[in-house]
PDB file of C-alpha atoms in Angstrom:
ATOM      1  CA  MET A 556     -14.847  -4.688 -29.211  1.00  0.00           C
ATOM      2  CA  ARG A 557     -11.792  -2.531 -29.805  1.00  0.00           C
ATOM      3  CA  ILE A 558      -8.991  -2.783 -27.210  1.00  0.00           C
ATOM      4  CA  VAL A 559      -7.275   0.534 -26.659  1.00  0.00           C
ATOM      5  CA  ASN A 560      -4.035   1.419 -24.952  1.00  0.00           C
ATOM      6  CA  HIS A 561      -5.490   2.546 -21.651  1.00  0.00           C
ATOM      7  CA  PRO A 562      -4.639   2.422 -17.921  1.00  0.00           C
ATOM      8  CA  ALA A 563      -7.719   0.209 -17.401  1.00  0.00           C
ATOM      9  CA  LEU A 564      -5.957  -2.601 -19.239  1.00  0.00           C
ATOM     10  CA  LEU A 565      -2.911  -2.134 -16.998  1.00  0.00           C
ATOM     11  CA  SER A 566      -5.138  -2.242 -13.926  1.00  0.00           C
ATOM     12  CA  ALA A 567      -6.844  -5.456 -15.079  1.00  0.00           C
ATOM     13  CA  VAL A 568      -3.475  -7.098 -15.832  1.00  0.00           C
ATOM     14  CA  LEU A 569      -2.148  -6.085 -12.394  1.00  0.00           C
ATOM     15  CA  ASN A 570      -5.222  -7.603 -10.748  1.00  0.00           C
ATOM     16  CA  PHE A 571      -4.759 -10.867 -12.664  1.00  0.00           C
ATOM     17  CA  LYS A 572      -1.047 -10.954 -11.757  1.00  0.00           C
ATOM     18  CA  HIS A 573      -1.697 -10.311  -8.049  1.00  0.00           C
ATOM     19  CA  GLY A 574      -4.515 -12.834  -8.044  1.00  0.00           C
ATOM     20  CA  ILE A 575      -2.389 -15.596  -9.551  1.00  0.00           C
ATOM     21  CA  ASP A 576       0.637 -14.714  -7.399  1.00  0.00           C
ATOM     22  CA  SER A 577      -1.417 -15.044  -4.210  1.00  0.00           C
ATOM     23  CA  PHE A 578      -1.673 -18.802  -4.780  1.00  0.00           C
ATOM     24  CA  ARG A 579       2.121 -19.244  -4.675  1.00  0.00           C
ATOM     25  CA  LEU A 580       3.529 -16.936  -2.033  1.00  0.00           C
ATOM     26  CA  SER A 581       7.251 -16.555  -1.466  1.00  0.00           C
ATOM     27  CA  ALA A 582       8.686 -16.353   2.052  1.00  0.00           C
ATOM     28  CA  GLU A 583       9.124 -12.593   1.589  1.00  0.00           C
ATOM     29  CA  GLN A 584       5.451 -12.154   0.642  1.00  0.00           C
ATOM     30  CA  VAL A 585       4.325 -14.234   3.641  1.00  0.00           C
ATOM     31  CA  LYS A 586       6.438 -12.035   5.913  1.00  0.00           C
ATOM     32  CA  ALA A 587       5.056  -8.833   4.352  1.00  0.00           C
ATOM     33  CA  MET A 588       1.495 -10.094   4.867  1.00  0.00           C
ATOM     34  CA  ALA A 589       2.272 -11.108   8.438  1.00  0.00           C
ATOM     35  CA  ASP A 590       3.667  -7.634   9.101  1.00  0.00           C
ATOM     36  CA  LEU A 591       0.271  -6.260   8.078  1.00  0.00           C
ATOM     37  CA  GLY A 592      -1.562  -8.745  10.285  1.00  0.00           C
ATOM     38  CA  ILE A 593      -2.788 -10.937   7.420  1.00  0.00           C
ATOM     39  CA  GLY A 594      -2.199 -14.671   7.749  1.00  0.00           C
ATOM     40  CA  PRO A 595      -1.280 -17.014   4.876  1.00  0.00           C
ATOM     41  CA  PRO A 596      -4.728 -18.711   4.952  1.00  0.00           C
ATOM     42  CA  ALA A 597      -6.254 -15.428   3.718  1.00  0.00           C
ATOM     43  CA  ALA A 598      -4.081 -15.369   0.568  1.00  0.00           C
ATOM     44  CA  PRO A 599      -6.333 -17.545  -1.632  1.00  0.00           C
ATOM     45  CA  TYR A 600      -9.372 -15.428  -0.759  1.00  0.00           C
ATOM     46  CA  ILE A 601      -7.485 -12.250  -1.575  1.00  0.00           C
ATOM     47  CA  GLY A 602      -6.356 -13.860  -4.838  1.00  0.00           C
ATOM     48  CA  ILE A 603      -9.884 -14.833  -5.837  1.00  0.00           C
ATOM     49  CA  LEU A 604     -11.121 -11.328  -5.030  1.00  0.00           C
ATOM     50  CA  SER A 605      -8.319  -9.849  -7.137  1.00  0.00           C
ATOM     51  CA  LEU A 606      -9.168 -12.116 -10.095  1.00  0.00           C
ATOM     52  CA  VAL A 607     -12.868 -11.235  -9.859  1.00  0.00           C
ATOM     53  CA  ILE A 608     -12.029  -7.513  -9.786  1.00  0.00           C
ATOM     54  CA  GLY A 609      -9.762  -7.990 -12.825  1.00  0.00           C
ATOM     55  CA  ILE A 610     -12.625  -9.551 -14.767  1.00  0.00           C
ATOM     56  CA  ALA A 611     -15.059  -6.879 -13.559  1.00  0.00           C
ATOM     57  CA  LEU A 612     -12.734  -4.143 -14.836  1.00  0.00           C
ATOM     58  CA  LEU A 613     -13.240  -5.429 -18.364  1.00  0.00           C
ATOM     59  CA  LEU A 614     -17.046  -5.240 -18.235  1.00  0.00           C
ATOM     60  CA  PRO A 615     -18.832  -1.902 -18.650  1.00  0.00           C
ATOM     61  CA  GLN A 616     -21.561  -2.819 -16.123  1.00  0.00           C
ATOM     62  CA  THR A 617     -19.079  -3.470 -13.314  1.00  0.00           C
ATOM     63  CA  PHE A 618     -16.224  -1.123 -14.238  1.00  0.00           C
ATOM     64  CA  PHE A 619     -17.091   1.515 -11.614  1.00  0.00           C
ATOM     65  CA  MET A 620     -17.612  -0.989  -8.775  1.00  0.00           C
ATOM     66  CA  ALA A 621     -14.374  -2.821  -9.629  1.00  0.00           C
ATOM     67  CA  ASN A 622     -12.395   0.408  -9.428  1.00  0.00           C
ATOM     68  CA  LEU A 623     -14.148   1.344  -6.213  1.00  0.00           C
ATOM     69  CA  LEU A 624     -13.239  -2.043  -4.692  1.00  0.00           C
ATOM     70  CA  ASN A 625      -9.646  -1.615  -5.870  1.00  0.00           C
ATOM     71  CA  ALA A 626      -9.441   1.782  -4.164  1.00  0.00           C
ATOM     72  CA  ILE A 627     -10.944   0.390  -0.944  1.00  0.00           C
ATOM     73  CA  ILE A 628      -8.507  -2.531  -0.865  1.00  0.00           C
ATOM     74  CA  ILE A 629      -5.566  -0.177  -1.371  1.00  0.00           C
ATOM     75  CA  LEU A 630      -6.828   2.078   1.427  1.00  0.00           C
ATOM     76  CA  VAL A 631      -7.074  -0.970   3.708  1.00  0.00           C
ATOM     77  CA  ILE A 632      -3.480  -1.918   2.876  1.00  0.00           C
ATOM     78  CA  MET A 633      -2.374   1.648   3.605  1.00  0.00           C
ATOM     79  CA  ALA A 634      -4.266   1.682   6.922  1.00  0.00           C
ATOM     80  CA  LEU A 635      -2.801  -1.674   7.975  1.00  0.00           C
ATOM     81  CA  SER A 636       0.661  -0.381   7.064  1.00  0.00           C
ATOM     82  CA  LEU A 637       0.210   2.776   9.098  1.00  0.00           C
ATOM     83  CA  ARG A 638      -1.166   0.755  12.024  1.00  0.00           C
ATOM     84  CA  THR A 639       2.103  -1.171  12.106  1.00  0.00           C
ATOM     85  CA  SER A 640       4.121   2.064  11.651  1.00  0.00           C
ATOM     86  CA  ASN A 641       5.276   1.030   8.178  1.00  0.00           C
ATOM     87  CA  VAL A 642       4.993   4.414   6.494  1.00  0.00           C
ATOM     88  CA  ARG A 643       7.135   3.298   3.541  1.00  0.00           C
ATOM     89  CA  ILE A 644       4.543   0.770   2.348  1.00  0.00           C
ATOM     90  CA  ALA A 645       1.711   3.265   2.858  1.00  0.00           C
ATOM     91  CA  LEU A 646       3.525   5.837   0.728  1.00  0.00           C
ATOM     92  CA  MET A 647       4.325   3.261  -1.957  1.00  0.00           C
ATOM     93  CA  GLU A 648       0.593   2.536  -2.328  1.00  0.00           C
ATOM     94  CA  ILE A 649      -0.319   6.147  -3.241  1.00  0.00           C
ATOM     95  CA  PRO A 650       0.198   5.723  -7.032  1.00  0.00           C
ATOM     96  CA  PHE A 651      -1.793   2.493  -6.897  1.00  0.00           C
ATOM     97  CA  LEU A 652      -4.615   4.374  -5.151  1.00  0.00           C
ATOM     98  CA  ALA A 653      -4.527   7.081  -7.816  1.00  0.00           C
ATOM     99  CA  LEU A 654      -5.003   4.552 -10.647  1.00  0.00           C
ATOM    100  CA  PRO A 655      -8.551   3.355  -9.827  1.00  0.00           C
ATOM    101  CA  LEU A 656      -9.616   6.915  -9.021  1.00  0.00           C
ATOM    102  CA  LEU A 657      -8.251   8.081 -12.388  1.00  0.00           C
ATOM    103  CA  LEU A 658     -10.057   5.233 -14.132  1.00  0.00           C
ATOM    104  CA  ILE A 659     -13.353   6.172 -12.491  1.00  0.00           C
ATOM    105  CA  TRP A 660     -12.882   9.703 -13.803  1.00  0.00           C
ATOM    106  CA  LEU A 661     -11.935   8.502 -17.325  1.00  0.00           C
ATOM    107  CA  LYS A 662     -14.917   6.101 -17.488  1.00  0.00           C
ATOM    108  CA  TYR A 663     -15.104   2.757 -19.306  1.00  0.00           C
ATOM    109  CA  PRO A 664     -12.555   2.815 -22.161  1.00  0.00           C
ATOM    110  CA  PHE A 665     -13.357  -0.318 -24.171  1.00  0.00           C
ATOM    111  CA  LYS A 666     -16.471   0.867 -26.025  1.00  0.00           C
ATOM    112  CA  SER A 667     -16.405   0.246 -29.750  1.00  0.00           C
TER     113      SER A 667
END
């Protein structure tokens, strides 16, 4: 399998980073989650989901579904932000929403 320089690799790395980070939240991250209406007990579940999506991004059979889940999660974050009138966070998520949609369009990049 040949690894190429591709946004899919960036997306997988970001998922792994967010997944690992969710197991050791800082006070600022706990506050940001609370502002969205998400309690600290949900963090490990979000982290596990993020790690699973990161793995799924690397497999051709699950690449599409992983990107679809990523886009849905980002839309949920944007909706929660808008519900709490935090437009800044919703706008900051737009590039992160574009990434999984771009990857769906580009298709699985790691074929040999």
